[in-house]
């Protein structure tokens, strides 16, 4: 240690500073010095203390570099979660969501086994590039993942996991070099991993549940896929749907909340308790008509729901329309993975093309736009707000994926008034008749459905009679014959049967 001294011009007093050296974990000797002190003793004591602190920090840094990347990344995710809780801004939540996805799905085996000291620019490059090559992720998603890896790289630098700044910079540069896939490419469709369904394929899918519609679990999924298809809701919107969002008198359904796959249960519970709603954008908040295709079905489902969970109608308000059935709790929202599993199971059993729940939204757009008898034939400009979009671009993207024959049919119909060589296939009345037949084909009288409904109502009455203290069973006017049959078969039933007004 060497001592420097000076006379302070302002105070005219002597001051001392001490120059000292310490060795970093890479074996390099560094010289530095303290600030000015009023005595030589204080300067030496400060130098000794600072030397010990720096060498201890270097020892800790060496230990940190022995840790596994996956373990440190897990701590990084926890750090983002805590930061998100401490602030109202969405910045940390976005990073948390993306990083949480990386931790659960996108840490390659070779990266998991690496220690921090073994990380290299090529390891970072391969990490991002491995995710980039997955057919299951899109261009926008991969850019979010890259931002999360940038953030993780900065976290390692801030927490002294790196020896020097050049490591941090070289790793960031490696991430920038990855040639990311185009945002416009729909990778799952290109890879044949998902398709959109027409009405006939929808019927084939839900027929998987028809044999057991007397059981609530089957009726649940039967109703779920019909509502998802014809409402055009996003998956995160239908899992957030509550009964107070549905008005059977007006025949409307209000969408004002969504629950994303990456959102934790704790966060959902907290914001719902505080009545905080979250949607993709301001145009996502919308009230849509409940189409004839599923109006009666949804009403029927609401009654079965009421008895399944032993609720009064007034108690259903804040319950989820499609809750997680695992714990038979109407206040637990359905998980995205459960929906994917149910869809995959039914599609595989019915030998249908691979798809995912989000494609039902595209299928609905196709159904509304394509001409009868395959669809309803609405103009694109009149239906985009049904889906909660800011403009027509998404619908036109769907339209852009029509087959050549479908595009031709749509264009010829649109310009039939001035296409002199084209023979108009339909008058307005004929088109209306075709739509009416389409509605009847989808919602028409079905012996299987009627039989299943009777089985469900019989089961509901037995449940209320034997397992609850209720004395009255309310039924709809349309179920009068079913109630009559039940009373004839069960003359000793203790319940009083009252028709709803």
CSV table of C-alpha atoms in Angstrom, one decimal:
chain,number,residue,atom,x,y,z
A,1,UNK,CA,0.0,0.0,0.0
A,2,UNK,CA,1.2,3.5,-0.8
A,3,UNK,CA,0.0,6.7,0.7
A,4,UNK,CA,-0.7,10.0,-1.1
A,5,UNK,CA,-1.2,13.3,0.8
A,6,UNK,CA,-2.4,16.8,-0.1
A,7,UNK,CA,-3.5,20.0,1.5
A,8,UNK,CA,-7.1,20.9,1.0
A,9,UNK,CA,-7.2,24.4,-0.4
A,10,UNK,CA,-10.7,25.1,1.1
A,11,UNK,CA,-10.0,23.9,4.6
A,12,UNK,CA,-6.2,24.2,4.6
A,13,UNK,CA,-6.0,20.8,6.2
A,14,UNK,CA,-4.0,17.7,5.2
A,15,UNK,CA,-5.8,14.8,3.6
A,16,UNK,CA,-4.7,11.2,2.8
A,17,UNK,CA,-5.6,8.5,0.3
A,18,UNK,CA,-4.3,5.0,0.0
A,19,UNK,CA,-3.5,3.1,-3.2
A,20,UNK,CA,-4.0,-0.7,-3.0
A,21,UNK,CA,-4.3,-3.8,-5.3
A,22,UNK,CA,-6.5,-6.8,-5.4
A,23,UNK,CA,-6.6,-9.9,-7.6
A,24,UNK,CA,-9.8,-10.8,-9.7
A,25,UNK,CA,-11.0,-14.3,-10.3
A,26,UNK,CA,-9.3,-14.4,-13.7
A,27,UNK,CA,-5.9,-14.0,-12.0
A,28,UNK,CA,-5.4,-10.4,-13.0
A,29,UNK,CA,-4.0,-7.9,-10.5
A,30,UNK,CA,-5.9,-4.6,-10.3
A,31,UNK,CA,-4.7,-1.4,-8.8
A,32,UNK,CA,-7.1,1.2,-7.3
A,33,UNK,CA,-7.2,3.7,-4.5
A,34,UNK,CA,-9.5,5.1,-1.8
A,35,UNK,CA,-11.0,8.5,-1.5
A,36,UNK,CA,-9.4,11.3,0.7
A,37,UNK,CA,-9.4,11.0,4.4
A,38,UNK,CA,-8.4,13.4,7.2
A,39,UNK,CA,-5.8,10.9,8.6
A,40,UNK,CA,-3.4,8.3,7.2
A,41,UNK,CA,-4.8,5.7,9.6
A,42,UNK,CA,-8.3,6.1,8.3
A,43,UNK,CA,-7.1,5.9,4.6
A,44,UNK,CA,-5.3,2.6,5.4
A,45,UNK,CA,-8.3,1.1,7.2
A,46,UNK,CA,-10.5,2.0,4.3
A,47,UNK,CA,-8.1,0.4,1.8
A,48,UNK,CA,-7.9,-2.8,3.8
A,49,UNK,CA,-11.7,-3.0,4.1
A,50,UNK,CA,-12.3,-2.3,0.3
A,51,UNK,CA,-9.6,-4.8,-0.6
A,52,UNK,CA,-11.4,-7.5,1.5
A,53,UNK,CA,-14.8,-6.6,0.0
A,54,UNK,CA,-13.6,-6.8,-3.6
A,55,UNK,CA,-11.8,-10.1,-3.1
A,56,UNK,CA,-14.8,-11.5,-1.3
A,57,UNK,CA,-17.0,-10.4,-4.2
A,58,UNK,CA,-14.6,-12.0,-6.7
A,59,UNK,CA,-14.8,-15.2,-4.7
A,60,UNK,CA,-18.6,-15.1,-4.7
A,61,UNK,CA,-18.5,-14.4,-8.4
A,62,UNK,CA,-16.3,-17.5,-9.0
A,63,UNK,CA,-18.8,-19.6,-7.0
A,64,UNK,CA,-21.7,-18.1,-9.0
A,65,UNK,CA,-20.1,-19.1,-12.2
A,66,UNK,CA,-20.3,-22.8,-11.1
A,67,UNK,CA,-24.0,-22.7,-11.0
A,68,UNK,CA,-26.3,-24.4,-13.6
A,69,UNK,CA,-27.9,-22.1,-16.2
A,70,UNK,CA,-31.3,-23.6,-15.6
A,71,UNK,CA,-31.2,-22.9,-11.8
A,72,UNK,CA,-30.1,-19.3,-12.3
A,73,UNK,CA,-32.8,-18.8,-15.0
A,74,UNK,CA,-35.4,-20.1,-12.5
A,75,UNK,CA,-34.2,-17.4,-10.0
A,76,UNK,CA,-34.4,-14.8,-12.8
A,77,UNK,CA,-38.1,-15.7,-13.4
A,78,UNK,CA,-38.8,-15.3,-9.7
A,79,UNK,CA,-37.0,-12.0,-9.8
A,80,UNK,CA,-39.3,-10.8,-12.6
A,81,UNK,CA,-42.4,-12.0,-10.7
A,82,UNK,CA,-41.4,-10.0,-7.6
A,83,UNK,CA,-40.7,-6.9,-9.7
A,84,UNK,CA,-44.1,-7.3,-11.4
A,85,UNK,CA,-45.8,-7.4,-8.0
A,86,UNK,CA,-44.0,-4.2,-6.9
A,87,UNK,CA,-45.0,-2.1,-9.8
A,88,UNK,CA,-48.2,-1.4,-11.7
A,89,UNK,CA,-46.4,-1.2,-15.1
A,90,UNK,CA,-46.8,-4.2,-17.5
A,91,UNK,CA,-43.2,-4.2,-18.5
A,92,UNK,CA,-42.0,-6.7,-15.9
A,93,UNK,CA,-45.2,-8.9,-16.4
A,94,UNK,CA,-44.4,-9.2,-20.1
A,95,UNK,CA,-40.8,-10.3,-19.4
A,96,UNK,CA,-42.1,-12.6,-16.7
A,97,UNK,CA,-44.6,-14.2,-19.1
A,98,UNK,CA,-42.0,-14.8,-21.8
A,99,UNK,CA,-39.4,-16.0,-19.4
A,100,UNK,CA,-41.8,-18.3,-17.7
A,101,UNK,CA,-42.5,-19.9,-21.1
A,102,UNK,CA,-38.8,-20.4,-21.7
A,103,UNK,CA,-38.3,-22.0,-18.3
A,104,UNK,CA,-41.1,-24.5,-18.9
A,105,UNK,CA,-40.7,-25.2,-22.6
A,106,UNK,CA,-37.6,-23.8,-24.2
A,107,UNK,CA,-34.4,-24.6,-22.4
A,108,UNK,CA,-32.6,-27.3,-24.5
A,109,UNK,CA,-31.1,-30.2,-22.8
A,110,UNK,CA,-27.5,-29.2,-23.7
A,111,UNK,CA,-28.2,-25.7,-22.2
A,112,UNK,CA,-29.7,-27.1,-19.0
A,113,UNK,CA,-26.4,-29.0,-18.2
A,114,UNK,CA,-24.2,-26.0,-18.7
A,115,UNK,CA,-22.7,-23.9,-15.9
A,116,UNK,CA,-22.6,-20.2,-16.2
A,117,UNK,CA,-18.9,-20.2,-16.8
A,118,UNK,CA,-19.5,-22.6,-19.8
A,119,UNK,CA,-21.9,-20.2,-21.5
A,120,UNK,CA,-20.5,-18.9,-24.8
A,121,UNK,CA,-21.8,-16.7,-27.6
A,122,UNK,CA,-22.4,-19.8,-29.7
A,123,UNK,CA,-24.4,-21.3,-26.8
A,124,UNK,CA,-26.7,-18.3,-26.7
A,125,UNK,CA,-27.0,-18.4,-30.5
A,126,UNK,CA,-28.0,-22.1,-30.5
A,127,UNK,CA,-30.4,-21.6,-27.6
A,128,UNK,CA,-32.4,-19.0,-29.5
A,129,UNK,CA,-32.0,-20.7,-32.8
A,130,UNK,CA,-33.4,-24.0,-31.4
A,131,UNK,CA,-36.6,-22.3,-30.3
A,132,UNK,CA,-36.7,-20.4,-33.7
A,133,UNK,CA,-36.7,-23.7,-35.6
A,134,UNK,CA,-39.7,-25.1,-33.7
A,135,UNK,CA,-42.8,-25.3,-36.0
A,136,UNK,CA,-45.1,-24.7,-33.0
A,137,UNK,CA,-43.9,-21.1,-32.5
A,138,UNK,CA,-44.6,-18.0,-34.7
A,139,UNK,CA,-42.6,-15.1,-35.6
A,140,UNK,CA,-44.0,-12.6,-33.1
A,141,UNK,CA,-43.6,-15.2,-30.3
A,142,UNK,CA,-40.0,-15.8,-31.1
A,143,UNK,CA,-39.2,-12.1,-31.0
A,144,UNK,CA,-40.7,-12.0,-27.4
A,145,UNK,CA,-38.5,-14.9,-26.5
A,146,UNK,CA,-35.4,-13.1,-27.8
A,147,UNK,CA,-36.3,-10.1,-25.7
A,148,UNK,CA,-36.5,-12.3,-22.6
A,149,UNK,CA,-33.1,-13.8,-23.3
A,150,UNK,CA,-31.7,-10.3,-23.7
A,151,UNK,CA,-33.1,-9.4,-20.3
A,152,UNK,CA,-31.6,-12.6,-18.8
A,153,UNK,CA,-28.2,-11.7,-20.2
A,154,UNK,CA,-28.5,-8.3,-18.6
A,155,UNK,CA,-29.5,-9.9,-15.3
A,156,UNK,CA,-26.4,-12.0,-15.3
A,157,UNK,CA,-24.3,-8.9,-15.9
A,158,UNK,CA,-26.0,-7.0,-13.1
A,159,UNK,CA,-25.6,-9.8,-10.7
A,160,UNK,CA,-21.9,-10.2,-11.4
A,161,UNK,CA,-22.1,-13.6,-13.0
A,162,UNK,CA,-19.8,-12.4,-15.8
A,163,UNK,CA,-16.1,-11.6,-15.5
A,164,UNK,CA,-16.3,-8.4,-17.5
A,165,UNK,CA,-18.6,-6.3,-19.7
A,166,UNK,CA,-17.3,-7.8,-22.9
A,167,UNK,CA,-18.9,-11.2,-22.1
A,168,UNK,CA,-22.3,-9.5,-21.8
A,169,UNK,CA,-21.8,-7.6,-25.1
A,170,UNK,CA,-20.6,-10.7,-27.0
A,171,UNK,CA,-23.7,-12.7,-25.9
A,172,UNK,CA,-26.1,-9.9,-26.9
A,173,UNK,CA,-24.4,-9.7,-30.3
A,174,UNK,CA,-24.8,-13.5,-30.7
A,175,UNK,CA,-28.6,-13.3,-30.1
A,176,UNK,CA,-28.9,-10.5,-32.7
A,177,UNK,CA,-27.3,-12.8,-35.3
A,178,UNK,CA,-30.0,-15.4,-35.2
A,179,UNK,CA,-32.0,-15.1,-38.5
A,180,UNK,CA,-35.6,-15.1,-37.0
A,181,UNK,CA,-38.5,-16.5,-39.0
A,182,UNK,CA,-40.9,-14.2,-40.7
A,183,UNK,CA,-43.8,-12.8,-38.6
A,184,UNK,CA,-46.2,-13.4,-41.4
A,185,UNK,CA,-45.6,-17.1,-41.7
A,186,UNK,CA,-48.2,-19.2,-40.0
A,187,UNK,CA,-45.9,-22.0,-39.1
A,188,UNK,CA,-48.4,-24.5,-37.6
A,189,UNK,CA,-50.6,-24.4,-40.7
A,190,UNK,CA,-47.6,-24.6,-43.0
A,191,UNK,CA,-46.4,-27.7,-41.1
A,192,UNK,CA,-49.8,-29.3,-41.2
A,193,UNK,CA,-50.1,-29.2,-37.4
A,194,UNK,CA,-53.4,-27.4,-37.4
A,195,UNK,CA,-56.4,-26.9,-39.7
A,196,UNK,CA,-59.6,-25.0,-39.6
A,197,UNK,CA,-62.8,-26.9,-39.5
A,198,UNK,CA,-66.0,-26.5,-41.3
A,199,UNK,CA,-69.5,-27.1,-39.8
A,200,UNK,CA,-69.5,-30.8,-40.8
A,201,UNK,CA,-66.1,-31.3,-39.1
A,202,UNK,CA,-67.4,-29.6,-36.0
A,203,UNK,CA,-70.4,-32.0,-35.9
A,204,UNK,CA,-68.0,-34.9,-36.3
A,205,UNK,CA,-65.9,-33.6,-33.5
A,206,UNK,CA,-68.7,-33.2,-31.0
A,207,UNK,CA,-70.3,-36.5,-31.9
A,208,UNK,CA,-67.5,-38.0,-29.8
A,209,UNK,CA,-69.4,-36.7,-26.8
A,210,UNK,CA,-72.9,-37.5,-28.0
A,211,UNK,CA,-73.2,-41.0,-26.6
A,212,UNK,CA,-72.7,-39.8,-23.1
A,213,UNK,CA,-74.5,-36.5,-23.1
A,214,UNK,CA,-76.5,-37.6,-20.1
A,215,UNK,CA,-73.2,-37.1,-18.1
A,216,UNK,CA,-72.3,-33.5,-17.3
A,217,UNK,CA,-68.7,-33.9,-18.2
A,218,UNK,CA,-69.5,-34.9,-21.8
A,219,UNK,CA,-72.3,-32.3,-22.1
A,220,UNK,CA,-69.7,-29.7,-20.9
A,221,UNK,CA,-67.3,-30.3,-23.7
A,222,UNK,CA,-70.1,-30.7,-26.3
A,223,UNK,CA,-71.4,-27.3,-25.4
A,224,UNK,CA,-67.9,-25.8,-25.0
A,225,UNK,CA,-66.8,-26.6,-28.6
A,226,UNK,CA,-70.1,-25.4,-30.1
A,227,UNK,CA,-69.9,-22.0,-28.2
A,228,UNK,CA,-66.2,-21.6,-29.1
A,229,UNK,CA,-66.9,-22.3,-32.8
A,230,UNK,CA,-69.9,-20.1,-33.3
A,231,UNK,CA,-69.0,-17.2,-30.9
A,232,UNK,CA,-65.5,-16.7,-32.5
A,233,UNK,CA,-64.0,-16.1,-29.0
A,234,UNK,CA,-60.3,-16.3,-28.3
A,235,UNK,CA,-59.4,-19.3,-26.1
A,236,UNK,CA,-58.3,-16.8,-23.3
A,237,UNK,CA,-61.7,-15.1,-23.6
A,238,UNK,CA,-63.9,-18.2,-23.3
A,239,UNK,CA,-62.0,-19.4,-20.2
A,240,UNK,CA,-62.6,-16.0,-18.5
A,241,UNK,CA,-66.4,-16.0,-19.4
A,242,UNK,CA,-68.7,-15.7,-16.4
A,243,UNK,CA,-72.5,-16.1,-16.2
A,244,UNK,CA,-73.0,-12.4,-15.5
A,245,UNK,CA,-71.6,-11.9,-19.0
A,246,UNK,CA,-74.6,-13.7,-20.6
A,247,UNK,CA,-78.0,-12.2,-21.0
A,248,UNK,CA,-80.5,-14.8,-22.2
A,249,UNK,CA,-83.3,-12.2,-22.3
A,250,UNK,CA,-81.4,-10.0,-24.7
A,251,UNK,CA,-79.7,-12.9,-26.4
A,252,UNK,CA,-76.3,-11.3,-25.9
A,253,UNK,CA,-72.8,-12.3,-24.7
A,254,UNK,CA,-70.4,-9.7,-23.4
A,255,UNK,CA,-66.6,-10.3,-23.6
A,256,UNK,CA,-64.6,-8.0,-21.3
A,257,UNK,CA,-61.9,-10.2,-19.8
A,258,UNK,CA,-59.3,-12.8,-20.8
A,259,UNK,CA,-57.0,-15.2,-19.0
A,260,UNK,CA,-53.8,-16.0,-20.9
A,261,UNK,CA,-52.0,-19.3,-20.6
A,262,UNK,CA,-49.0,-17.7,-18.9
A,263,UNK,CA,-51.0,-15.8,-16.3
A,264,UNK,CA,-50.6,-17.4,-12.9
A,265,UNK,CA,-53.6,-18.5,-10.8
A,266,UNK,CA,-52.5,-16.2,-8.0
A,267,UNK,CA,-52.5,-13.2,-10.3
A,268,UNK,CA,-55.9,-14.1,-11.8
A,269,UNK,CA,-57.4,-14.5,-8.4
A,270,UNK,CA,-56.0,-11.2,-7.2
A,271,UNK,CA,-57.2,-9.1,-10.1
A,272,UNK,CA,-60.6,-10.7,-10.2
A,273,UNK,CA,-61.0,-10.0,-6.5
A,274,UNK,CA,-60.1,-6.4,-7.3
A,275,UNK,CA,-62.5,-6.5,-10.3
A,276,UNK,CA,-59.6,-5.7,-12.7
A,277,UNK,CA,-60.3,-6.8,-16.3
A,278,UNK,CA,-57.7,-7.6,-18.9
A,279,UNK,CA,-58.2,-7.8,-22.7
A,280,UNK,CA,-55.9,-8.0,-25.7
A,281,UNK,CA,-56.9,-4.4,-26.8
A,282,UNK,CA,-59.7,-2.0,-26.3
A,283,UNK,CA,-61.6,-3.4,-29.3
A,284,UNK,CA,-61.6,-6.8,-27.7
A,285,UNK,CA,-64.3,-5.6,-25.3
A,286,UNK,CA,-67.5,-6.3,-27.1
A,287,UNK,CA,-71.1,-7.5,-26.8
A,288,UNK,CA,-72.1,-10.0,-29.5
A,289,UNK,CA,-75.4,-11.8,-30.2
A,290,UNK,CA,-75.8,-15.4,-29.1
A,291,UNK,CA,-76.5,-17.0,-32.5
A,292,UNK,CA,-79.4,-19.4,-32.9
A,293,UNK,CA,-76.9,-22.2,-33.5
A,294,UNK,CA,-76.1,-22.4,-29.8
A,295,UNK,CA,-78.7,-20.3,-27.9
A,296,UNK,CA,-80.9,-23.2,-26.7
A,297,UNK,CA,-77.9,-25.4,-26.1
A,298,UNK,CA,-76.3,-22.8,-23.9
A,299,UNK,CA,-79.5,-22.2,-22.0
A,300,UNK,CA,-79.9,-26.0,-21.5
A,301,UNK,CA,-76.3,-26.1,-20.3
A,302,UNK,CA,-76.9,-23.3,-17.8
A,303,UNK,CA,-79.6,-25.4,-16.2
A,304,UNK,CA,-77.5,-28.6,-16.0
A,305,UNK,CA,-74.7,-26.4,-14.6
A,306,UNK,CA,-76.9,-25.1,-11.9
A,307,UNK,CA,-77.7,-28.6,-10.6
A,308,UNK,CA,-74.3,-30.0,-11.2
A,309,UNK,CA,-72.8,-27.4,-8.8
A,310,UNK,CA,-75.9,-27.2,-6.5
A,311,UNK,CA,-76.3,-23.5,-7.1
A,312,UNK,CA,-79.2,-21.0,-7.1
A,313,UNK,CA,-79.4,-18.9,-10.2
A,314,UNK,CA,-78.4,-15.8,-8.2
A,315,UNK,CA,-75.3,-17.7,-7.0
A,316,UNK,CA,-74.1,-18.4,-10.5
A,317,UNK,CA,-73.3,-14.8,-11.5
A,318,UNK,CA,-69.6,-14.7,-10.8
A,319,UNK,CA,-68.9,-18.3,-11.6
A,320,UNK,CA,-67.0,-19.3,-14.7
A,321,UNK,CA,-69.3,-20.6,-17.5
A,322,UNK,CA,-66.7,-23.3,-18.4
A,323,UNK,CA,-64.8,-24.0,-15.1
A,324,UNK,CA,-62.1,-26.5,-14.4
A,325,UNK,CA,-64.0,-29.8,-13.7
A,326,UNK,CA,-61.1,-31.4,-11.8
A,327,UNK,CA,-62.2,-30.1,-8.4
A,328,UNK,CA,-65.9,-29.6,-9.3
A,329,UNK,CA,-65.5,-26.0,-8.4
A,330,UNK,CA,-67.3,-23.4,-10.5
A,331,UNK,CA,-64.9,-20.6,-9.3
A,332,UNK,CA,-61.8,-22.2,-10.9
A,333,UNK,CA,-61.2,-21.3,-14.5
A,334,UNK,CA,-60.5,-23.9,-17.1
A,335,UNK,CA,-56.8,-24.4,-18.1
A,336,UNK,CA,-55.6,-24.1,-21.7
A,337,UNK,CA,-53.8,-27.4,-21.5
A,338,UNK,CA,-57.0,-29.2,-20.5
A,339,UNK,CA,-58.8,-27.7,-23.5
A,340,UNK,CA,-56.0,-28.8,-25.8
A,341,UNK,CA,-56.1,-32.4,-24.4
A,342,UNK,CA,-59.9,-32.7,-24.8
A,343,UNK,CA,-59.8,-31.4,-28.4
A,344,UNK,CA,-56.9,-33.6,-29.4
A,345,UNK,CA,-58.6,-36.7,-27.9
A,346,UNK,CA,-61.8,-36.1,-29.7
A,347,UNK,CA,-60.2,-35.2,-33.0
A,348,UNK,CA,-58.0,-38.3,-32.9
A,349,UNK,CA,-61.0,-40.5,-32.1
A,350,UNK,CA,-63.0,-39.1,-35.0
A,351,UNK,CA,-59.9,-39.2,-37.4
A,352,UNK,CA,-60.1,-35.4,-38.0
A,353,UNK,CA,-57.2,-33.2,-39.1
A,354,UNK,CA,-55.0,-31.9,-36.4
A,355,UNK,CA,-56.0,-28.5,-35.0
A,356,UNK,CA,-55.9,-26.4,-31.9
A,357,UNK,CA,-58.6,-24.4,-30.1
A,358,UNK,CA,-57.5,-21.1,-31.4
A,359,UNK,CA,-58.3,-22.3,-35.0
A,360,UNK,CA,-62.0,-22.4,-34.0
A,361,UNK,CA,-61.9,-18.6,-34.2
A,362,UNK,CA,-60.6,-18.8,-37.8
A,363,UNK,CA,-63.2,-21.4,-38.5
A,364,UNK,CA,-66.0,-19.1,-37.3
A,365,UNK,CA,-64.7,-16.3,-39.5
A,366,UNK,CA,-64.8,-18.7,-42.5
A,367,UNK,CA,-68.3,-19.8,-41.6
A,368,UNK,CA,-69.6,-16.3,-41.4
A,369,UNK,CA,-68.0,-15.2,-44.7
A,370,UNK,CA,-68.4,-18.2,-47.0
A,371,UNK,CA,-71.6,-18.4,-49.1
A,372,UNK,CA,-74.5,-20.7,-48.2
A,373,UNK,CA,-75.0,-23.6,-47.9
A,374,UNK,CA,-71.5,-23.8,-46.3
A,375,UNK,CA,-71.8,-20.6,-44.4
A,376,UNK,CA,-73.8,-17.4,-43.9
A,377,UNK,CA,-72.2,-15.3,-46.6
A,378,UNK,CA,-71.8,-12.0,-44.7
A,379,UNK,CA,-69.6,-9.3,-46.0
A,380,UNK,CA,-66.1,-9.0,-44.4
A,381,UNK,CA,-66.6,-5.4,-43.5
A,382,UNK,CA,-69.7,-6.3,-41.4
A,383,UNK,CA,-68.2,-9.0,-39.3
A,384,UNK,CA,-64.7,-8.0,-38.2
A,385,UNK,CA,-65.9,-6.3,-35.0
A,386,UNK,CA,-67.7,-9.5,-34.0
A,387,UNK,CA,-64.2,-10.8,-33.3
A,388,UNK,CA,-62.9,-7.8,-31.4
A,389,UNK,CA,-60.5,-6.6,-34.1
A,390,UNK,CA,-59.4,-3.0,-34.6
A,391,UNK,CA,-59.9,-3.4,-38.4
A,392,UNK,CA,-60.6,-5.9,-41.1
A,393,UNK,CA,-57.0,-7.1,-41.6
A,394,UNK,CA,-57.3,-10.4,-39.6
A,395,UNK,CA,-60.5,-11.3,-41.4
A,396,UNK,CA,-58.8,-10.6,-44.7
A,397,UNK,CA,-56.0,-12.8,-43.6
A,398,UNK,CA,-58.5,-15.6,-43.1
A,399,UNK,CA,-60.0,-14.8,-46.4
A,400,UNK,CA,-56.6,-14.9,-48.0
A,401,UNK,CA,-56.3,-18.6,-46.9
A,402,UNK,CA,-59.4,-19.7,-48.8
A,403,UNK,CA,-58.9,-22.2,-51.5
A,404,UNK,CA,-58.9,-21.0,-55.1
A,405,UNK,CA,-62.4,-22.4,-55.6
A,406,UNK,CA,-63.7,-20.8,-52.5
A,407,UNK,CA,-62.3,-17.4,-53.5
A,408,UNK,CA,-63.8,-17.7,-57.0
A,409,UNK,CA,-67.2,-18.5,-55.6
A,410,UNK,CA,-67.0,-15.6,-53.2
A,411,UNK,CA,-65.9,-13.1,-55.8
A,412,UNK,CA,-68.5,-14.2,-58.4
A,413,UNK,CA,-71.3,-14.0,-55.9
A,414,UNK,CA,-70.1,-10.5,-54.7
A,415,UNK,CA,-69.9,-9.2,-58.3
A,416,UNK,CA,-72.9,-11.1,-59.7
A,417,UNK,CA,-74.8,-7.9,-60.6
A,418,UNK,CA,-72.1,-6.8,-63.1
A,419,UNK,CA,-70.5,-10.1,-64.1
A,420,UNK,CA,-72.5,-10.6,-67.3
A,421,UNK,CA,-71.2,-14.1,-68.0
A,422,UNK,CA,-72.0,-15.4,-64.5
A,423,UNK,CA,-75.5,-16.9,-63.9
A,424,UNK,CA,-76.8,-15.8,-60.5
A,425,UNK,CA,-77.4,-19.0,-58.5
A,426,UNK,CA,-79.7,-17.5,-55.8
A,427,UNK,CA,-82.2,-14.9,-55.3
A,428,UNK,CA,-82.4,-13.2,-51.9
A,429,UNK,CA,-85.3,-15.5,-50.9
A,430,UNK,CA,-83.3,-18.5,-52.0
A,431,UNK,CA,-80.3,-17.4,-50.0
A,432,UNK,CA,-82.5,-16.9,-46.9
A,433,UNK,CA,-84.0,-20.3,-47.4
A,434,UNK,CA,-80.6,-21.9,-47.6
A,435,UNK,CA,-79.5,-20.2,-44.4
A,436,UNK,CA,-82.7,-21.3,-42.7
A,437,UNK,CA,-82.0,-24.9,-43.8
A,438,UNK,CA,-78.4,-24.5,-42.5
A,439,UNK,CA,-79.7,-23.4,-39.1
A,440,UNK,CA,-82.2,-26.2,-39.0
A,441,UNK,CA,-79.5,-28.7,-39.9
A,442,UNK,CA,-77.3,-27.5,-37.0
A,443,UNK,CA,-79.9,-26.9,-34.4
A,444,UNK,CA,-82.8,-29.1,-35.6
A,445,UNK,CA,-84.7,-31.8,-33.6
A,446,UNK,CA,-82.3,-34.6,-32.8
A,447,UNK,CA,-83.4,-37.8,-31.2
A,448,UNK,CA,-80.0,-38.3,-29.6
A,449,UNK,CA,-79.9,-34.9,-28.1
A,450,UNK,CA,-83.5,-35.2,-26.8
A,451,UNK,CA,-82.7,-38.5,-25.2
A,452,UNK,CA,-79.6,-37.2,-23.6
A,453,UNK,CA,-81.5,-34.2,-22.3
A,454,UNK,CA,-84.0,-36.5,-20.6
A,455,UNK,CA,-81.3,-38.5,-19.0
A,456,UNK,CA,-79.6,-35.4,-17.7
A,457,UNK,CA,-82.8,-34.0,-16.2
A,458,UNK,CA,-83.6,-37.4,-14.6
A,459,UNK,CA,-80.1,-37.4,-13.1
A,460,UNK,CA,-80.5,-33.8,-11.9
A,461,UNK,CA,-83.8,-34.6,-10.2
A,462,UNK,CA,-82.3,-37.6,-8.5
A,463,UNK,CA,-79.4,-35.5,-7.3
A,464,UNK,CA,-81.6,-32.8,-5.9
A,465,UNK,CA,-84.0,-35.3,-4.3
A,466,UNK,CA,-81.4,-37.5,-2.6
A,467,UNK,CA,-78.3,-35.3,-1.9
A,468,UNK,CA,-79.7,-31.8,-1.1
A,469,UNK,CA,-82.3,-30.3,1.2
A,470,UNK,CA,-84.2,-28.6,-1.6
A,471,UNK,CA,-87.9,-29.2,-1.7
A,472,UNK,CA,-88.7,-27.6,-5.1
A,473,UNK,CA,-87.4,-28.5,-8.6
A,474,UNK,CA,-88.0,-25.8,-11.2
A,475,UNK,CA,-88.3,-26.8,-14.8
A,476,UNK,CA,-88.7,-25.2,-18.2
A,477,UNK,CA,-92.0,-25.3,-20.1
A,478,UNK,CA,-90.3,-27.3,-22.9
A,479,UNK,CA,-89.5,-30.0,-20.4
A,480,UNK,CA,-93.1,-30.6,-19.3
A,481,UNK,CA,-93.3,-34.0,-20.9
A,482,UNK,CA,-90.0,-35.1,-19.4
A,483,UNK,CA,-91.1,-34.1,-15.9
A,484,UNK,CA,-94.4,-35.9,-16.4
A,485,UNK,CA,-92.6,-39.1,-17.3
A,486,UNK,CA,-90.3,-38.8,-14.3
A,487,UNK,CA,-93.2,-38.3,-11.9
A,488,UNK,CA,-94.9,-41.4,-13.4
A,489,UNK,CA,-91.8,-43.5,-12.9
A,490,UNK,CA,-91.1,-42.1,-9.4
A,491,UNK,CA,-94.4,-41.5,-7.6
A,492,UNK,CA,-92.7,-41.3,-4.2
A,493,UNK,CA,-90.4,-38.4,-5.1
A,494,UNK,CA,-90.5,-35.9,-2.3
A,495,UNK,CA,-89.9,-32.8,-4.6
A,496,UNK,CA,-92.5,-30.3,-5.7
A,497,UNK,CA,-92.2,-29.6,-9.4
A,498,UNK,CA,-92.8,-26.0,-10.4
A,499,UNK,CA,-92.7,-24.7,-14.0
A,500,UNK,CA,-90.5,-21.6,-14.5
A,501,UNK,CA,-92.3,-18.4,-15.5
